[in-house]
Short mmCIF file of C-alpha atoms in Angstrom, two decimals:
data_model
loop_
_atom_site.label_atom_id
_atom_site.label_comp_id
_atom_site.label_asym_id
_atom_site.label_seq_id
_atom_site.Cartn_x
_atom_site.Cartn_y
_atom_site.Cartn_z
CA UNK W 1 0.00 0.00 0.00
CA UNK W 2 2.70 2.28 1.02
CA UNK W 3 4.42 1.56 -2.69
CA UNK W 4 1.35 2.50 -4.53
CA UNK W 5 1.17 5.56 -2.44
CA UNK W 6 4.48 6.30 -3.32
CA UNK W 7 4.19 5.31 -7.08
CA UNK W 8 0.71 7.69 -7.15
CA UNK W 9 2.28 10.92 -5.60
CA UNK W 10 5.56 10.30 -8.36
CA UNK W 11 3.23 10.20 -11.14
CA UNK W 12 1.12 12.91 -9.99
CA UNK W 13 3.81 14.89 -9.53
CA UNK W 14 5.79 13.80 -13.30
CA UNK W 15 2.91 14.73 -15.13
CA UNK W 16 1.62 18.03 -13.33
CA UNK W 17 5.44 19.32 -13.99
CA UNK W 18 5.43 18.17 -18.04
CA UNK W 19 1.86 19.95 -18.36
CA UNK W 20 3.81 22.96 -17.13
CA UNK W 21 7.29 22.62 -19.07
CA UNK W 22 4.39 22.16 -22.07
CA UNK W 23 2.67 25.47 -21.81
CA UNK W 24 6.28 27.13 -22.61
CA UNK W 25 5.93 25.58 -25.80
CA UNK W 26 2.81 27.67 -26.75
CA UNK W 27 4.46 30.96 -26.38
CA UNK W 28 5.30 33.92 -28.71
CA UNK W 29 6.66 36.99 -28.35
CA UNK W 30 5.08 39.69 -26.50
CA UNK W 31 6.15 43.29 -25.73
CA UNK W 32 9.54 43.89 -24.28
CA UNK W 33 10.37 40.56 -26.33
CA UNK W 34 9.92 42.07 -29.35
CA UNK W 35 11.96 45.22 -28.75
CA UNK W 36 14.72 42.86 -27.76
CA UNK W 37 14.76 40.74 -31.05
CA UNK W 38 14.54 43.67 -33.33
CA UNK W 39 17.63 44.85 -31.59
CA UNK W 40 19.11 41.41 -31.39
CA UNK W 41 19.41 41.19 -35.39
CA UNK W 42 20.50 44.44 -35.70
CA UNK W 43 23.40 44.64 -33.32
CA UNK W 44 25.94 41.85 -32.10
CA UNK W 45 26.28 41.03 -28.51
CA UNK W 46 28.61 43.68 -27.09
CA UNK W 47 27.26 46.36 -29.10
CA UNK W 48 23.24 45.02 -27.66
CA UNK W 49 24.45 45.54 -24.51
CA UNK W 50 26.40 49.34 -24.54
CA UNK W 51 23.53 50.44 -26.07
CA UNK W 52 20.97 49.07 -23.30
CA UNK W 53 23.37 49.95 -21.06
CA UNK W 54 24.04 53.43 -22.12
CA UNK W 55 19.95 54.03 -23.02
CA UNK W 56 17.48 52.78 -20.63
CA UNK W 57 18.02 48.79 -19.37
CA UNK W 58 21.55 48.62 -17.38
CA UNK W 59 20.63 44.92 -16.67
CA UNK W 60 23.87 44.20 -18.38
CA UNK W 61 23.91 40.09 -17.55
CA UNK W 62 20.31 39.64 -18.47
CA UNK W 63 20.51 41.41 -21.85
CA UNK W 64 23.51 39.52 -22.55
CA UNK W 65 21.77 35.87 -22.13
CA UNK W 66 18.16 37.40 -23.70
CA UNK W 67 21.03 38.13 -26.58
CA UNK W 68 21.74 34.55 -26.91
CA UNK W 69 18.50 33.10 -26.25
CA UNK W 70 16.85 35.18 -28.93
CA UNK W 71 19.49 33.84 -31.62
CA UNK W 72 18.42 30.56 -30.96
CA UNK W 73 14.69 31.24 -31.55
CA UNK W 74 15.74 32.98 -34.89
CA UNK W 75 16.84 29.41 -36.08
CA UNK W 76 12.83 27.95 -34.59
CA UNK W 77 10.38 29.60 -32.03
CA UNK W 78 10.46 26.16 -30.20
CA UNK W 79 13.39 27.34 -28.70
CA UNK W 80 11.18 29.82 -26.58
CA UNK W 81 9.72 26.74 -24.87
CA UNK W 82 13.16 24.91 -24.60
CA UNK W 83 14.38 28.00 -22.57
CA UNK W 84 11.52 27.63 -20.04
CA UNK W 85 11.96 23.75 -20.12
CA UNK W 86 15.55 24.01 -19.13
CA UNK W 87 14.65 26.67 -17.02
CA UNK W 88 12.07 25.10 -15.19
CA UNK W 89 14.12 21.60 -14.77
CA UNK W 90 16.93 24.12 -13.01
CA UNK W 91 14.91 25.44 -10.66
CA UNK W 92 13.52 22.19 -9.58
CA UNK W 93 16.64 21.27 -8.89
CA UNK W 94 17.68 24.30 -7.20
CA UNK W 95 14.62 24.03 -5.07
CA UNK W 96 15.62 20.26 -4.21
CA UNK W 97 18.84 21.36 -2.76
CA UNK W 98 17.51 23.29 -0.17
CA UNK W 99 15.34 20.10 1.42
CA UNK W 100 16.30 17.92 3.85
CA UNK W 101 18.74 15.46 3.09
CA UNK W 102 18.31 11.67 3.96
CA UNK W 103 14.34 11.67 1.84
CA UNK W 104 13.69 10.07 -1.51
CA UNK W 105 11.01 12.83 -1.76
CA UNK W 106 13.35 15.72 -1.87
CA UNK W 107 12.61 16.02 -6.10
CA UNK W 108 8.74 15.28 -5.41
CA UNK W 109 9.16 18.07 -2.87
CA UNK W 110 10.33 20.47 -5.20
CA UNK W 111 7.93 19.90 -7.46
CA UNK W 112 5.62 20.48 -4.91
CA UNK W 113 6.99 23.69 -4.05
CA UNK W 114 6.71 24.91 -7.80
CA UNK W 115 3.31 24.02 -7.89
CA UNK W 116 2.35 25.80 -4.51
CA UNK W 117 4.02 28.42 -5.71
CA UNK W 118 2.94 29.17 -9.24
CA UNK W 119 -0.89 28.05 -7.95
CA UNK W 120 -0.33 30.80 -5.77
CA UNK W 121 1.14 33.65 -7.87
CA UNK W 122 -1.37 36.57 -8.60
CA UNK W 123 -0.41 37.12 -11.95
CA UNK W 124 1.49 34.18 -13.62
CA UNK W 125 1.64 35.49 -16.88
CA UNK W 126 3.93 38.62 -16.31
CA UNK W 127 6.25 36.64 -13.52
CA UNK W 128 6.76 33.07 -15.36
CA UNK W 129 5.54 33.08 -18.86
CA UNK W 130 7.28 36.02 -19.82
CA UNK W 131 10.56 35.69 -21.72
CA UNK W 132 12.12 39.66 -20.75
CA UNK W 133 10.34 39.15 -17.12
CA UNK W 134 11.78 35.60 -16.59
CA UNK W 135 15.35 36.32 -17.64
CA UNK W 136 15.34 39.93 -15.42
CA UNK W 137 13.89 38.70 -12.16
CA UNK W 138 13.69 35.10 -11.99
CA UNK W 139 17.13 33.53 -13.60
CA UNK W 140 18.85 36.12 -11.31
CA UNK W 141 16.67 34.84 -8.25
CA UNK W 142 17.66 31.66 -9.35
CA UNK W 143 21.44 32.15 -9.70
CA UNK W 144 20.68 33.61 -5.68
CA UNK W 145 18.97 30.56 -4.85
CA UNK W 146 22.50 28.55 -5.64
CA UNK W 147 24.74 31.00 -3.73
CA UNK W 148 22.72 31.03 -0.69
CA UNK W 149 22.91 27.32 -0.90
CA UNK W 150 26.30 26.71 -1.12
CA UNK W 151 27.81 29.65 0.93
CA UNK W 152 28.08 27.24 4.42
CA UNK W 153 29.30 24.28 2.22
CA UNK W 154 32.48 23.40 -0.16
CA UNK W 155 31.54 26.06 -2.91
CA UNK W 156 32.80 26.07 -6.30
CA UNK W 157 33.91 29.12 -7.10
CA UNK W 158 33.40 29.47 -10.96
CA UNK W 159 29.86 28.46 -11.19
CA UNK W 160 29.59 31.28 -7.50
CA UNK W 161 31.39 33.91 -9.83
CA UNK W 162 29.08 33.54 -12.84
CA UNK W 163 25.86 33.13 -10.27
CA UNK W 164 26.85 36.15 -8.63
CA UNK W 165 27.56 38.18 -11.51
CA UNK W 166 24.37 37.06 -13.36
CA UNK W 167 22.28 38.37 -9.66
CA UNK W 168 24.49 41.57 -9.91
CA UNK W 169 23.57 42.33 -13.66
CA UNK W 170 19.96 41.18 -13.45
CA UNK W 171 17.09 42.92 -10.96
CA UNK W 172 18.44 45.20 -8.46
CA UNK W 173 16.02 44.54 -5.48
CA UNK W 174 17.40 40.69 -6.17
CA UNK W 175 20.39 42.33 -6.31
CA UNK W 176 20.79 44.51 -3.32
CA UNK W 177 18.67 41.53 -1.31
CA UNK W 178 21.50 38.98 -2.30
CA UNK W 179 24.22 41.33 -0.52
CA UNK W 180 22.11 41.91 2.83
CA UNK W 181 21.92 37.86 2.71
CA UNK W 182 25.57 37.35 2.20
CA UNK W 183 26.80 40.75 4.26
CA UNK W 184 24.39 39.27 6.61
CA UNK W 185 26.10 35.32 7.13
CA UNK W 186 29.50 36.89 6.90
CA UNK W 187 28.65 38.97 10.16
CA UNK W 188 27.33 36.08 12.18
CA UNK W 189 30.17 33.73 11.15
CA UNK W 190 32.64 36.37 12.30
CA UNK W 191 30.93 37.68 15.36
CA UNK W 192 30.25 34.19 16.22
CA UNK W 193 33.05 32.17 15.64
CA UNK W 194 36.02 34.75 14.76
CA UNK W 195 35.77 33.55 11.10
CA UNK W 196 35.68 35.73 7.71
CA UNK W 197 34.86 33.14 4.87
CA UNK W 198 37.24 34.48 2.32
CA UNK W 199 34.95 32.85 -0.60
CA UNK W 200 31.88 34.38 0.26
CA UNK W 201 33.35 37.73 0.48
CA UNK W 202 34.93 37.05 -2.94
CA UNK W 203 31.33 36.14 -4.27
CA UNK W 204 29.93 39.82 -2.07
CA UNK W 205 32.37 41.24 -3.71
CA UNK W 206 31.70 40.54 -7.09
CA UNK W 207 27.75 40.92 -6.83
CA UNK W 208 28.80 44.45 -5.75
CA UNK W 209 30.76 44.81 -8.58
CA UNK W 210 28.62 43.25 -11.06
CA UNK W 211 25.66 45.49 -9.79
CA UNK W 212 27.40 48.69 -9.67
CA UNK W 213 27.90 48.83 -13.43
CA UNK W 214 24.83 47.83 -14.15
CA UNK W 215 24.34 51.53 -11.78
CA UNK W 216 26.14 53.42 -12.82
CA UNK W 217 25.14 53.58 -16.95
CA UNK W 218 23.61 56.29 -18.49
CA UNK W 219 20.37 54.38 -18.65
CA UNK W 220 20.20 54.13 -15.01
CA UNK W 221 19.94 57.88 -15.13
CA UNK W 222 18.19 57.89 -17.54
CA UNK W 223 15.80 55.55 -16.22
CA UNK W 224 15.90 57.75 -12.81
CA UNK W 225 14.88 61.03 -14.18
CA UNK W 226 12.02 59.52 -15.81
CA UNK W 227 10.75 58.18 -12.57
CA UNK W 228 9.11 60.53 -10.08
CA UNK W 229 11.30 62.39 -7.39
CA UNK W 230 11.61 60.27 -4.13
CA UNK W 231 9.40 60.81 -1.75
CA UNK W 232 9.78 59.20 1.94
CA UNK W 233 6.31 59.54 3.31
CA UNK W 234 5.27 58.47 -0.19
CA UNK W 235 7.18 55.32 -0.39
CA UNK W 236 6.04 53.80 2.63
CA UNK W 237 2.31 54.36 1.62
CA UNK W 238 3.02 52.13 -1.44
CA UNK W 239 5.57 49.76 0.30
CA UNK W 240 2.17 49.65 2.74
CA UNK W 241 -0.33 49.23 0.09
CA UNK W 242 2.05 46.65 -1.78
CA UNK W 243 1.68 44.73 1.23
CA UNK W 244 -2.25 45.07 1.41
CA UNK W 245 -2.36 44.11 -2.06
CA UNK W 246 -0.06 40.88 -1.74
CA UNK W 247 -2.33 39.67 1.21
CA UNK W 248 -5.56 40.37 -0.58
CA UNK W 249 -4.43 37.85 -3.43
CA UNK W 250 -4.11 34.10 -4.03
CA UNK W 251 -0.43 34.76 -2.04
CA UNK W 252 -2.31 34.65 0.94
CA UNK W 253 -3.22 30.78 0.34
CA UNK W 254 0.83 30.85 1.06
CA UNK W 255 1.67 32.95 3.64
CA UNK W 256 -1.59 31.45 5.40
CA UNK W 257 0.27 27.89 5.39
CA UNK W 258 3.45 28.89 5.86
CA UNK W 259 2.18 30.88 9.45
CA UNK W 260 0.16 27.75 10.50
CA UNK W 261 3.46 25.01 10.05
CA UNK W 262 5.08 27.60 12.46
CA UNK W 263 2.37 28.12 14.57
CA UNK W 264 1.79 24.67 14.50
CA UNK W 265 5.78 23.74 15.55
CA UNK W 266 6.98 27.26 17.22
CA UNK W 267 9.03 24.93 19.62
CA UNK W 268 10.69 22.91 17.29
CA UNK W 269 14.36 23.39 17.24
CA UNK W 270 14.47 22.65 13.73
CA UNK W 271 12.27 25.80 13.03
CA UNK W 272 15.32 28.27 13.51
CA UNK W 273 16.24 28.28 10.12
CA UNK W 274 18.28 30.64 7.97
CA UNK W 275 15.81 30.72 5.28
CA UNK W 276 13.07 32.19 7.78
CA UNK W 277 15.85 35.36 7.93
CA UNK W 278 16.06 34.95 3.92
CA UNK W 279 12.50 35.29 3.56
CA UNK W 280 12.21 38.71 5.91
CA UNK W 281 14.86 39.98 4.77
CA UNK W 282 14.24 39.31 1.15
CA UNK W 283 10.66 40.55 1.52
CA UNK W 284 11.76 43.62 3.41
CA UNK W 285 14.85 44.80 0.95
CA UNK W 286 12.27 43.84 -2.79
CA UNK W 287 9.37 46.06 -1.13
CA UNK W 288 10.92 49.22 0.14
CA UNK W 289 14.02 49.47 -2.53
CA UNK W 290 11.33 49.07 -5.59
CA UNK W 291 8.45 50.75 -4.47
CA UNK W 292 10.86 53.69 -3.42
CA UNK W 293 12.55 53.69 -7.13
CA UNK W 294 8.92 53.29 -8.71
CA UNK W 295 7.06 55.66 -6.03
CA UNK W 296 4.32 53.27 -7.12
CA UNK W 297 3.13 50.12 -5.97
CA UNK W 298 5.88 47.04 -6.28
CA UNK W 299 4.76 44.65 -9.81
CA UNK W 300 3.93 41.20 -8.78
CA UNK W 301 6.98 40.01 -10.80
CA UNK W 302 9.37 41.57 -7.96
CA UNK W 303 6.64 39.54 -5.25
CA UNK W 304 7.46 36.21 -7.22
CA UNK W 305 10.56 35.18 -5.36
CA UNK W 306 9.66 35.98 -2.27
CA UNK W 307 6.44 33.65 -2.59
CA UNK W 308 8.72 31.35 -4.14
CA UNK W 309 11.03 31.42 -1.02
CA UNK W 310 7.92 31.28 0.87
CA UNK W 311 7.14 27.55 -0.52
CA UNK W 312 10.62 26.52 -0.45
CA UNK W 313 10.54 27.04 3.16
CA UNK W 314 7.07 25.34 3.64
CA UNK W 315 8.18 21.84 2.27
CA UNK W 316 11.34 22.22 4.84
CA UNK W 317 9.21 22.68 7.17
CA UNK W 318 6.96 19.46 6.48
CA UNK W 319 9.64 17.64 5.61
CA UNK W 320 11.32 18.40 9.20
CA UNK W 321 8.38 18.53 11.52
CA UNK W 322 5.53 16.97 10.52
CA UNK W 323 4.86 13.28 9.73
CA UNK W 324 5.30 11.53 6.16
CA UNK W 325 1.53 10.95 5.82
CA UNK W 326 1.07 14.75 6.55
CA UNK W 327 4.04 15.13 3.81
CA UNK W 328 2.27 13.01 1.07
CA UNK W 329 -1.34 14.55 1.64
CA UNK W 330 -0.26 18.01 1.35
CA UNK W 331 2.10 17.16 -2.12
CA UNK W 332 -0.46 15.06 -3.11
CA UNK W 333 -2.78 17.84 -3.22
CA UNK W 334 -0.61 20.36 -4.52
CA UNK W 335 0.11 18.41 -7.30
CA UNK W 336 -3.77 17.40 -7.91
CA UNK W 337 -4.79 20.07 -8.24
CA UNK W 338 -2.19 21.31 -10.29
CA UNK W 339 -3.03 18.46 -12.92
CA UNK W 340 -6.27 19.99 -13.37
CA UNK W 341 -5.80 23.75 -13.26
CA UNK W 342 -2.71 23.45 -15.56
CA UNK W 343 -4.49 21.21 -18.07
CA UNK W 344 -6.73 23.73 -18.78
CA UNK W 345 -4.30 26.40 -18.87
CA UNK W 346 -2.25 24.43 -21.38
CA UNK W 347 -5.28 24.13 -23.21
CA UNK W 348 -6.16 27.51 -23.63
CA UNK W 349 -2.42 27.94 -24.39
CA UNK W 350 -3.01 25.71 -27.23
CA UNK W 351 -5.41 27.22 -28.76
CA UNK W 352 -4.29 30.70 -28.63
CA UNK W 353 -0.88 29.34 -29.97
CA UNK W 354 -3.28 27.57 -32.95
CA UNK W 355 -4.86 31.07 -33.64
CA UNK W 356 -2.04 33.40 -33.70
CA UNK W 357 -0.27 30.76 -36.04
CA UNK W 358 -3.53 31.23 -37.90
CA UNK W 359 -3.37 34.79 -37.51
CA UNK W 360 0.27 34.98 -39.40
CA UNK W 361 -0.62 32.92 -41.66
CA UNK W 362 -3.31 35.13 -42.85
CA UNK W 363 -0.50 37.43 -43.50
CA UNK W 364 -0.30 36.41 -47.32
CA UNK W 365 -4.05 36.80 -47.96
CA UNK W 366 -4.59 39.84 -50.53
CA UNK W 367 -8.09 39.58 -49.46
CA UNK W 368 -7.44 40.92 -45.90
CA UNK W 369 -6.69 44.43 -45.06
CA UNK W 370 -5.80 43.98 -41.53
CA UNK W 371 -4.61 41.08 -39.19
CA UNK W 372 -6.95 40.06 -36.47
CA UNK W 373 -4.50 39.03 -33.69
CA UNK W 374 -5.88 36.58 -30.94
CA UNK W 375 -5.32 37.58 -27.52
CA UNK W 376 -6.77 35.65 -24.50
CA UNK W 377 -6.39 37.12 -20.86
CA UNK W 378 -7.28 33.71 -19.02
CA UNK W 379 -3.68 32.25 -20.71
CA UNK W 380 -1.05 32.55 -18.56
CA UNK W 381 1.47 33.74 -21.50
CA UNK W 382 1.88 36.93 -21.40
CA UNK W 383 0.24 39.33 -24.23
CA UNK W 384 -0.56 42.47 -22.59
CA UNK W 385 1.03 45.21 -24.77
CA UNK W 386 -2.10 44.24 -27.25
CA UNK W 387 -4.67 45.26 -24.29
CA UNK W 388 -3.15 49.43 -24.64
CA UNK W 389 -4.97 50.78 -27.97
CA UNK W 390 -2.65 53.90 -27.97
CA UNK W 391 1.07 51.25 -28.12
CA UNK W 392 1.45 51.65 -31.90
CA UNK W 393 5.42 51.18 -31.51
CA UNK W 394 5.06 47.42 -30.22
CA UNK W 395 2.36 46.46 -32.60
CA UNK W 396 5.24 47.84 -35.08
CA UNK W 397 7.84 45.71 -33.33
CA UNK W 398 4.70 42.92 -33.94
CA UNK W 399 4.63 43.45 -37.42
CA UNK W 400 8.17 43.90 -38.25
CA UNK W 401 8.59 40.39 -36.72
CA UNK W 402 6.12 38.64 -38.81
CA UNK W 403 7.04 40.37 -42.18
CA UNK W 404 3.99 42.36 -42.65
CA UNK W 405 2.68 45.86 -43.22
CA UNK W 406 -0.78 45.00 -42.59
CA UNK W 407 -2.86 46.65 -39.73
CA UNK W 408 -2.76 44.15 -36.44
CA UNK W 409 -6.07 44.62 -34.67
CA UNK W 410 -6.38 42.54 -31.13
CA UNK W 411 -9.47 40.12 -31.08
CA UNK W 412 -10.32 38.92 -27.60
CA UNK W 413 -10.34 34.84 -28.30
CA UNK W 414 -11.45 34.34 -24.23
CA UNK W 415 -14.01 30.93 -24.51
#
């Protein structure tokens, strides 16, 4: 009984994850994407990034992988969906690293984690299914995700460097969060035991260096004087309101769990974790730096992390404290329902990836004077520059990329 158990939950879990590695094969450019390739096949690499650097996106490590990333899908658009394939495999087993050793459900928990998580993300679209969004926020949080694993252990100090410049170039709130985190283990190591870990302050080191080009370009200024003046009093309304907002939203499913494991096992000596400090910390740093840059209310994509974080730390917790039958029922469920609520994601995927092939298709019929393009807000790829009637440069960027000179008019395909 306890095989088949075992056997259910692993299948489960194996086909909710290749229902979600499949959606990434349904998706086509959108927005920011399509700035990028137009660039991409006009300039080479180095040249890409000076000129992001020097105009608006300082992101230097991100543009330079979206660089090489978009050269592949010039070759075949599949390789948009191989990106967030290999991606996705990655983080899984990122995410398995930080479990307990000593389980054969570490994987299974990971999975678990990535389905809590992107169950539980307000706007999945933007923060996953996004090509620009998922190379600026989430391979950096990723590339944070190994350093803050391997800091206390044996690390290797290539894969560190590249990890840490790659969180340096990407978003800065990942950024500037990754250096309290490190600054912050450095301290208790040396105020604790008299030790400065020489590697870690290598890898600090870098990040700082890494992130202070990406400051220090004229787009950064740029960027700056085309945001509104800072304003203190301001900034913690909207760090406030950010807040309101995240617990008024399917994140509170999340931080609802993750409160009751604690509640649930305050004594357990287990509990004292680093990754509780990661996730206030992290939280803490994303909010107030962004929403004090933006004097505006933080974008759900700079949330994502911390959420993820959030389930990361709930499966440590289960696998830890409570018992296996507890651990089972609450993957088990995760991954249930994420069978169902992802199959009909990835079918609405498919069939907006079936019309817009349609749509550019239609490209070559003299009889049409205009392009109806199919957008569908219940997918979770991300289309929203065709919501704003007034963007006529990315509907441009749109045509350019399909070869055509006919009008593109959005037709809402929602069934």
């Amino acid at each position: 009984m306890l095989l088949n158990k075992k056997i259910l939950i692993a299948l489960f879990s194996i086909i909710a994850l290749v229902l979600f590695i499949a959606i990434g094969f349904c998706y086509y450019p959108s927005s920011d994407d399509l700035y990028f390739i137009d660039q991409t096949n006009k300039l080479g690499l180095v040249k890409l990034v000076h000129q992001e650097w020097t105009k608006w996106n300082t992101r230097w490590c991100s543009v330079a992988i979206m660089y090489f990333i978009i050269k592949l899908t010039s070759v075949n658009i599949i390789f948009f969906g191989c990106y967030f394939a290999v991606s996705t495999c990655m983080l899984i087993t990122l995410i398995k690293n930080w479990m307990q050793q000593g389980t054969h459900y570490n994987y299974l928990f990971a999975i678990g984690s990535l389905m809590g998580w992107w169950l539980c993300l307000p706007d999945p679209g933007s923060q996953y299914y996004w090509f620009t969004a998922h190379a600026m926020y989430l391979l950096p949080g990723m590339a944070l995700l190994y350093l803050l694993q391997h800091l206390t252990s044996h690390i290797r100090m290539l894969p560190a460097i590249i990890a840490a410049l790659i969180v340096g170039g990407g978003s800065e709130a990942t950024a500037l969060a990754a250096l309290g985190c490190i600054t912050l283990y450095l301290m208790y190591n040396y105020i604790k035991y008299k030790f400065l870990d020489t590697k870690a302050l290598i890898i600090l080191l870098i990040t700082l260096v890494s992130l202070a080009i990406a400051a220090v370009g004229g787009g950064a200024i740029k960027r700056s004087n085309a945001l509104p003046a800072f304003d203190l009093v301001h900034t913690i309304k909207m760090t406030a309101y950010s807040v309101y907002q995240l617990v008024t939203s399917k994140a509170l499913v999340s931080i609802f769990i993750w409160l009751l494991l604690h509640i649930m096992h305050w004594k357990h000596k287990k509990l004292a974790s680093p990754s509780i400090i990661i996730l206030l910390l992290f939280g803490s740093i994303t909010s107030i730096v962004t929403c004090a840059l933006l004097q505006d209310t933080m974008p759900w994509r700079c949330w994502s992390l911390w959420l993820l974080f959030l389930w990361i730390d709930i499966f440590r917790m289960t696998n830890v404290n409570i018992g296996t039958i507890a651990q089972k029922y609450l993957l088990l469920m995760l991954v249930t329902i994420g069978i169902f609520y992802i199959s009909w994601q990835l079918w609405i995927s498919i069939h907006l990836a079936i019309n817009i092939n349609a749509a550019v298709k239609s490209k070559t019929d003299t009889n049409l004077k205009s392009i109806d393009w199919p957008i569908n807000p219940s997918a979770p790829l991300h289309q929203n520059f065709l919501y704003e009637p007034n963007n006529s440069y990315q509907r441009a960027l749109l045509q350019k990329y399909i070869n055509t000179q006919k009008t593109i008019t959005p037709i809402d395909h929602t069934r």
